[in-house]
Short mmCIF file of C-alpha atoms (C1' of nucleotides) in Angstrom, two decimals:
data_model
loop_
_atom_site.label_atom_id
_atom_site.label_comp_id
_atom_site.label_asym_id
_atom_site.label_seq_id
_atom_site.Cartn_x
_atom_site.Cartn_y
_atom_site.Cartn_z
CA UNK A 1 90.42 102.25 42.05
CA UNK A 2 90.15 99.02 40.17
CA UNK A 3 91.24 100.65 36.95
CA UNK A 4 94.27 102.21 38.61
CA UNK A 5 95.15 98.92 40.22
CA UNK A 6 94.99 97.19 36.88
CA UNK A 7 97.12 99.87 35.26
CA UNK A 8 99.64 99.60 38.06
CA UNK A 9 99.73 95.85 37.76
CA UNK A 10 100.25 96.07 34.05
CA UNK A 11 103.02 98.61 34.39
CA UNK A 12 104.69 96.47 37.00
CA UNK A 13 104.39 93.42 34.78
CA UNK A 14 105.76 95.48 31.90
CA UNK A 15 103.32 94.01 29.46
CA UNK A 16 99.75 94.77 28.43
CA UNK A 17 97.06 92.35 29.51
CA UNK A 18 96.48 91.25 25.94
CA UNK A 19 99.91 89.70 25.97
CA UNK A 20 99.12 87.44 28.90
CA UNK A 21 98.22 83.87 28.20
CA UNK A 22 95.15 82.53 29.97
CA UNK A 23 94.91 78.78 29.69
CA UNK A 24 91.28 78.76 30.73
CA UNK A 25 90.35 80.91 27.70
CA UNK A 26 92.02 78.69 25.11
CA UNK A 27 89.73 76.72 22.85
CA UNK A 28 91.74 73.53 23.29
CA UNK A 29 91.51 73.60 27.05
CA UNK A 30 87.77 74.31 27.09
CA UNK A 31 87.19 71.70 24.41
CA UNK A 32 88.94 69.14 26.59
CA UNK A 33 86.81 70.08 29.58
CA UNK A 34 83.56 70.00 27.60
CA UNK A 35 84.49 66.58 26.30
CA UNK A 36 85.24 65.37 29.82
CA UNK A 37 81.87 66.61 31.00
CA UNK A 38 80.11 64.80 28.19
CA UNK A 39 81.89 61.52 28.94
CA UNK A 40 80.91 61.89 32.57
CA UNK A 41 77.23 62.43 31.64
CA UNK A 42 77.44 59.45 29.30
CA UNK A 43 78.83 57.23 32.06
CA UNK A 44 76.05 58.31 34.42
CA UNK A 45 73.41 57.17 31.91
CA UNK A 46 75.17 54.21 30.31
CA UNK A 47 77.53 52.69 32.81
CA UNK A 48 78.42 49.46 31.09
CA UNK A 49 79.52 50.87 27.73
CA UNK A 50 81.93 53.66 26.77
CA UNK A 51 81.15 56.35 24.17
CA UNK A 52 83.52 54.76 21.61
CA UNK A 53 81.93 51.35 22.16
CA UNK A 54 78.49 52.88 21.78
CA UNK A 55 79.61 54.66 18.62
CA UNK A 56 80.75 51.38 17.10
CA UNK A 57 77.45 49.66 17.87
CA UNK A 58 75.37 52.61 16.68
CA UNK A 59 77.25 52.80 13.40
CA UNK A 60 76.98 49.07 12.78
CA UNK A 61 73.26 49.32 13.53
CA UNK A 62 73.03 52.14 11.00
CA UNK A 63 75.01 50.67 8.11
CA UNK A 64 75.20 46.94 8.81
CA UNK A 65 78.21 44.70 8.35
CA UNK A 66 81.44 46.43 7.36
CA UNK A 67 85.18 46.01 7.66
CA UNK A 68 86.96 46.94 10.85
CA UNK A 69 88.96 49.59 9.04
CA UNK A 70 85.93 51.14 7.35
CA UNK A 71 84.10 51.21 10.67
CA UNK A 72 87.06 53.01 12.19
CA UNK A 73 86.91 55.66 9.49
CA UNK A 74 83.19 56.19 10.06
CA UNK A 75 83.53 56.62 13.83
CA UNK A 76 86.83 58.53 13.73
CA UNK A 77 89.17 55.95 15.23
CA UNK A 78 92.53 54.86 13.92
CA UNK A 79 93.18 51.20 13.23
CA UNK A 80 94.86 50.48 16.55
CA UNK A 81 92.07 52.06 18.57
CA UNK A 82 89.21 50.45 16.70
CA UNK A 83 90.80 47.05 17.13
CA UNK A 84 90.75 47.39 20.89
CA UNK A 85 87.15 48.60 20.91
CA UNK A 86 85.96 45.76 18.66
CA UNK A 87 87.94 43.19 20.67
CA UNK A 88 86.09 44.21 23.82
CA UNK A 89 82.69 44.24 22.11
CA UNK A 90 83.43 40.80 20.70
CA UNK A 91 84.44 39.50 24.13
CA UNK A 92 81.02 40.63 25.38
CA UNK A 93 79.20 38.98 22.50
CA UNK A 94 77.84 42.22 21.04
CA UNK A 95 79.63 41.92 17.68
CA UNK A 96 80.90 39.02 15.61
CA UNK A 97 83.81 38.88 13.19
CA UNK A 98 84.20 37.10 9.88
CA UNK A 99 86.60 37.07 6.94
CA UNK A 100 85.84 38.87 3.71
CA UNK A 101 85.32 36.26 1.02
CA UNK A 102 87.04 38.17 -1.76
CA UNK A 103 89.51 40.52 -0.08
CA UNK A 104 91.37 38.38 2.41
CA UNK A 105 92.88 41.40 4.17
CA UNK A 106 89.51 42.56 5.48
CA UNK A 107 87.95 41.63 8.78
CA UNK A 108 84.18 42.01 8.67
CA UNK A 109 82.33 43.20 11.79
CA UNK A 110 78.62 42.83 12.43
CA UNK A 111 76.19 43.09 15.32
CA UNK A 112 75.08 39.90 17.00
CA UNK A 113 71.39 39.64 17.97
CA UNK A 114 72.50 40.63 21.49
CA UNK A 115 74.35 43.64 20.07
CA UNK A 116 71.29 44.69 18.10
CA UNK A 117 69.12 44.36 21.14
CA UNK A 118 71.60 46.36 23.19
CA UNK A 119 71.84 49.27 20.77
CA UNK A 120 68.07 49.46 20.35
CA UNK A 121 67.73 49.64 24.10
CA UNK A 122 70.48 52.25 24.46
CA UNK A 123 69.52 54.73 21.74
CA UNK A 124 66.78 56.35 23.85
CA UNK A 125 69.32 56.79 26.64
CA UNK A 126 71.72 58.33 24.17
CA UNK A 127 69.08 60.91 23.30
CA UNK A 128 68.88 61.82 26.99
CA UNK A 129 72.66 62.13 27.12
CA UNK A 130 72.68 64.55 24.21
CA UNK A 131 69.89 66.51 25.84
CA UNK A 132 71.64 66.73 29.20
CA UNK A 133 74.95 67.66 27.61
CA UNK A 134 73.29 70.57 25.82
CA UNK A 135 71.12 71.53 28.78
CA UNK A 136 73.15 74.66 29.69
CA UNK A 137 72.18 76.14 26.31
CA UNK A 138 68.84 77.35 25.01
CA UNK A 139 67.46 75.55 21.98
CA UNK A 140 68.64 78.34 19.74
CA UNK A 141 72.10 78.41 21.30
CA UNK A 142 72.35 74.63 21.00
CA UNK A 143 71.58 74.80 17.28
CA UNK A 144 74.18 77.51 16.79
CA UNK A 145 76.72 75.61 18.84
CA UNK A 146 76.24 72.38 16.94
CA UNK A 147 76.57 74.20 13.63
CA UNK A 148 79.85 75.86 14.65
CA UNK A 149 81.20 72.75 16.38
CA UNK A 150 80.61 70.73 13.22
CA UNK A 151 82.70 73.27 11.32
CA UNK A 152 85.59 72.63 13.69
CA UNK A 153 85.36 68.84 13.69
CA UNK B 1 61.61 62.03 -7.80
CA UNK B 2 63.81 62.50 -4.81
CA UNK B 3 60.84 63.42 -2.63
CA UNK B 4 58.95 60.32 -3.64
CA UNK B 5 61.98 58.16 -3.01
CA UNK B 6 62.37 59.58 0.47
CA UNK B 7 58.70 59.03 1.20
CA UNK B 8 58.95 55.47 -0.06
CA UNK B 9 62.02 54.83 2.05
CA UNK B 10 60.35 56.17 5.17
CA UNK B 11 57.23 54.11 4.59
CA UNK B 12 59.35 51.01 4.10
CA UNK B 13 61.29 51.74 7.26
CA UNK B 14 58.01 52.25 9.09
CA UNK B 15 59.34 55.21 11.02
CA UNK B 16 59.70 58.92 10.38
CA UNK B 17 63.18 60.24 9.80
CA UNK B 18 63.10 62.20 13.06
CA UNK B 19 63.11 58.94 14.95
CA UNK B 20 66.35 57.75 13.42
CA UNK B 21 69.54 58.12 15.41
CA UNK B 22 72.43 59.70 13.55
CA UNK B 23 75.67 59.31 15.44
CA UNK B 24 77.37 61.97 13.38
CA UNK B 25 74.84 64.58 14.58
CA UNK B 26 75.28 63.89 18.30
CA UNK B 27 77.09 66.53 20.30
CA UNK B 28 79.28 63.97 22.06
CA UNK B 29 80.55 62.47 18.85
CA UNK B 30 81.31 65.83 17.26
CA UNK B 31 82.90 67.05 20.47
CA UNK B 32 85.20 64.05 20.42
CA UNK B 33 86.16 64.72 16.80
CA UNK B 34 86.75 68.43 17.40
CA UNK B 35 88.97 67.56 20.35
CA UNK B 36 90.89 65.07 18.23
CA UNK B 37 91.45 67.70 15.58
CA UNK B 38 92.74 70.17 18.12
CA UNK B 39 95.17 67.64 19.59
CA UNK B 40 96.42 66.92 16.10
CA UNK B 41 96.99 70.63 15.41
CA UNK B 42 98.74 70.95 18.75
CA UNK B 43 101.06 68.06 17.95
CA UNK B 44 101.93 69.58 14.58
CA UNK B 45 103.07 72.81 16.28
CA UNK B 46 104.46 71.43 19.55
CA UNK B 47 105.73 67.95 18.96
CA UNK B 48 107.64 67.33 22.15
CA UNK B 49 104.88 68.18 24.64
CA UNK B 50 101.27 67.08 24.97
CA UNK B 51 98.36 69.47 25.63
CA UNK B 52 98.02 68.28 29.26
CA UNK B 53 101.75 68.73 29.84
CA UNK B 54 101.58 72.19 28.31
CA UNK B 55 98.56 73.02 30.48
CA UNK B 56 100.50 72.10 33.62
CA UNK B 57 103.47 74.26 32.66
CA UNK B 58 101.27 77.19 31.61
CA UNK B 59 99.32 77.09 34.87
CA UNK B 60 102.47 76.88 36.98
CA UNK B 61 103.87 79.82 35.01
CA UNK B 62 100.65 81.71 35.75
CA UNK B 63 100.27 81.02 39.47
CA UNK B 64 103.68 79.82 40.64
CA UNK B 65 104.36 76.96 43.03
CA UNK B 66 101.35 74.96 44.16
CA UNK B 67 100.42 71.48 45.34
CA UNK B 68 100.02 68.68 42.87
CA UNK B 69 96.38 68.27 43.83
CA UNK B 70 95.58 71.97 43.51
CA UNK B 71 97.30 72.05 40.13
CA UNK B 72 95.15 69.15 39.03
CA UNK B 73 92.00 71.01 40.01
CA UNK B 74 93.10 74.09 38.06
CA UNK B 75 93.85 72.17 34.88
CA UNK B 76 90.94 69.72 35.18
CA UNK B 77 92.82 66.51 35.87
CA UNK B 78 92.11 63.97 38.57
CA UNK B 79 94.83 63.00 41.04
CA UNK B 80 95.95 59.91 39.16
CA UNK B 81 96.25 61.71 35.84
CA UNK B 82 98.08 64.75 37.16
CA UNK B 83 100.59 62.51 38.88
CA UNK B 84 101.56 60.90 35.59
CA UNK B 85 101.83 64.26 33.84
CA UNK B 86 103.99 65.75 36.60
CA UNK B 87 106.17 62.63 36.75
CA UNK B 88 106.99 62.99 33.08
CA UNK B 89 107.65 66.72 33.33
CA UNK B 90 109.91 66.05 36.30
CA UNK B 91 111.80 63.36 34.39
CA UNK B 92 112.49 65.99 31.72
CA UNK B 93 113.64 68.56 34.23
CA UNK B 94 110.83 71.03 33.54
CA UNK B 95 109.33 70.96 37.04
CA UNK B 96 110.71 70.23 40.49
CA UNK B 97 108.97 68.78 43.53
CA UNK B 98 109.30 69.60 47.21
CA UNK B 99 107.48 68.83 50.44
CA UNK B 100 105.13 71.29 52.06
CA UNK B 101 106.74 72.45 55.32
CA UNK B 102 103.54 72.54 57.34
CA UNK B 103 101.15 70.08 55.71
CA UNK B 104 103.15 66.93 55.16
CA UNK B 105 100.53 65.45 52.88
CA UNK B 106 101.15 68.01 50.17
CA UNK B 107 103.61 67.72 47.32
CA UNK B 108 104.61 71.11 45.96
CA UNK B 109 105.29 71.54 42.26
CA UNK B 110 107.17 74.40 40.65
CA UNK B 111 108.80 75.25 37.33
CA UNK B 112 112.53 74.83 36.99
CA UNK B 113 114.42 77.54 35.09
CA UNK B 114 114.31 75.17 32.10
CA UNK B 115 110.57 74.80 32.52
CA UNK B 116 110.12 78.57 32.66
CA UNK B 117 112.22 78.99 29.56
CA UNK B 118 110.22 76.29 27.79
CA UNK B 119 106.80 77.73 28.55
CA UNK B 120 107.90 81.25 27.55
CA UNK B 121 109.11 79.86 24.26
CA UNK B 122 105.95 77.81 23.69
CA UNK B 123 103.24 80.35 24.50
CA UNK B 124 103.54 82.08 21.10
CA UNK B 125 103.15 78.69 19.45
CA UNK B 126 100.10 78.02 21.58
CA UNK B 127 98.54 81.21 20.25
CA UNK B 128 99.04 79.87 16.73
CA UNK B 129 97.44 76.60 17.73
CA UNK B 130 94.36 78.38 19.05
CA UNK B 131 94.22 80.43 15.87
CA UNK B 132 94.50 77.41 13.60
CA UNK B 133 91.94 75.46 15.58
CA UNK B 134 89.42 78.27 15.17
CA UNK B 135 90.38 78.99 11.57
CA UNK B 136 87.22 77.41 10.07
CA UNK B 137 85.17 80.08 11.86
CA UNK B 138 84.92 83.80 11.27
CA UNK B 139 85.99 86.05 14.14
CA UNK B 140 82.37 86.58 15.11
CA UNK B 141 81.58 82.88 14.93
CA UNK B 142 84.66 82.08 16.99
CA UNK B 143 83.56 84.47 19.72
CA UNK B 144 80.09 82.95 19.77
CA UNK B 145 81.49 79.45 19.77
CA UNK B 146 83.84 80.09 22.68
CA UNK B 147 81.04 81.67 24.68
CA UNK B 148 78.74 78.68 24.18
CA UNK B 149 81.51 76.12 24.61
CA UNK B 150 82.43 77.67 27.93
CA UNK B 151 78.83 77.23 29.06
CA UNK B 152 79.11 73.50 28.36
CA UNK B 153 82.49 72.97 30.00
"C1'" DG C 1 102.56 40.66 -16.09
"C1'" DC C 2 105.35 42.41 -12.64
"C1'" DA C 3 107.51 45.59 -9.53
"C1'" DA C 4 106.06 49.46 -6.76
"C1'" DA C 5 102.76 51.50 -4.13
"C1'" DT C 6 98.68 51.06 -1.38
"C1'" DT C 7 95.49 49.07 1.81
"C1'" DC C 8 94.08 46.25 5.88
"C1'" DA C 9 95.12 44.55 10.13
"C1'" DT C 10 98.14 43.71 14.09
"C1'" DT C 11 101.51 44.77 17.62
"C1'" DC C 12 104.32 47.71 20.58
"C1'" DG C 13 105.22 51.75 23.17
"C1'" DT C 14 103.73 55.96 25.28
"C1'" DA C 15 100.27 59.12 27.24
"C1'" DT C 16 95.94 60.60 28.97
"C1'" DG C 17 91.65 59.67 31.85
"C1'" DC C 18 89.02 57.78 35.52
"C1'" DA C 19 87.24 54.45 39.29
"C1'" DA C 20 88.48 52.20 43.31
"C1'" DA C 21 91.40 50.96 47.05
"C1'" DT C 22 95.05 52.28 50.27
"C1'" DG C 23 97.98 54.86 53.45
"C1'" DA C 24 99.44 59.06 55.60
"C1'" DT C 25 98.20 63.29 57.49
"C1'" DA C 26 95.06 66.88 59.02
"C1'" DT C 27 90.71 68.64 60.67
"C1'" DC C 28 86.38 68.36 63.03
"C1'" DA C 29 83.33 67.35 66.74
"C1'" DA C 30 81.60 65.32 70.80
"C1'" DT D 1 91.52 64.44 73.78
"C1'" DT D 2 90.07 61.22 70.85
"C1'" DG D 3 87.31 59.11 67.42
"C1'" DA D 4 85.15 60.08 62.99
"C1'" DT D 5 85.86 62.64 58.63
"C1'" DA D 6 88.15 64.67 55.22
"C1'" DT D 7 92.12 65.65 52.32
"C1'" DC D 8 96.43 64.56 49.66
"C1'" DA D 9 98.92 61.41 47.23
"C1'" DT D 10 99.84 56.86 45.31
"C1'" DT D 11 98.86 52.54 43.06
"C1'" DT D 12 96.31 49.30 40.19
"C1'" DG D 13 93.34 48.16 36.49
"C1'" DC D 14 90.94 49.23 32.45
"C1'" DA D 15 89.88 51.96 28.22
"C1'" DT D 16 90.81 55.23 24.66
"C1'" DA D 17 94.20 57.46 21.34
"C1'" DC D 18 97.94 57.66 18.25
"C1'" DG D 19 102.75 57.06 16.05
"C1'" DA D 20 105.65 53.69 14.16
"C1'" DA D 21 106.89 49.27 12.56
"C1'" DT D 22 105.48 44.92 10.44
"C1'" DG D 23 103.33 41.48 7.48
"C1'" DA D 24 99.79 39.94 4.31
"C1'" DA D 25 96.99 40.92 0.42
"C1'" DT D 26 95.54 43.91 -3.24
"C1'" DT D 27 95.85 47.48 -6.71
"C1'" DT D 28 98.39 50.48 -9.70
"C1'" DG D 29 101.59 51.85 -13.23
"C1'" DC D 30 104.57 50.93 -16.67
#
DNA sequence: GCAAATTCATTCGTATGCAAATGATATCAA
DNA sequence: TTGATATCATTTGCATACGAATGAATTTGC
């Protein structure tokens, strides 16, 4: 029956099933899809800010004023990407920029009062986003997943 | 000691540690970093093709000719994104386009001989990429991780 | 103390990724 | 049959993401 059909198919294909490549089983492909799903959940909860923009605000709220480059390192963005993100946050009045007094290469970034207010308002929503993203897993599975995911990141 | 310092810090902050928001512990942030790492590994092994371009070729190799829209569904890309990917693969001679005889809305996509040759050459490299991406995990952890990741994607 | 190397930031080019609007075609339903 | 819907593809606009090149400022090494 099914087994014979599979055997026949494999013989016809002249290669065992293990040698076939299934895109949908590859970690990179699934990782990309999981990330897409998260971004979609994020957008449904926080429509007027992207995850990278939120990350920048949350990190500034956590550590206070820092250089654009240092901020990029902390939120895993290269220099070109972080510049664009900060430019857009600045245009919306959520962060302000200033020059480092000593090291003239550095551009300091800090939250404005509006930015602080925004991030304080958004953090509860971010908790919901995390919760919804992990909703397909049990609490135990979610803990395991986060532990293993952190190892890969 | 350390315990007293922590207590003091929490009292000063006037909130328990559980109420703090740590960006680096959020699933979305780690997911984004893990995806970035995978893309970087991919680029180190396959420099002249991106993961989405590879996904398109691999899926066409798997299922044969299909419409651009259907291909997008199978590789998790919206219509606008898949168009750009296919345009670039076409410009490189790896896929060819044709009109559907019956349904004039549809644009059929198929591998060229060069595209077939390319994907056959690249699949072994893709296996290495998967392996390297999962390298921080044991075999058992990797199996668990893929199972849980699939639930989220 | 000075030349070399490094760091910080910017700019350019290319490639996803998605929302929204549009046009062409096909299907459904009254 | 025809009018309303739905599907397929394209285009535009915006937002990451990163490599490479550039320039300014700092640090290192000798």
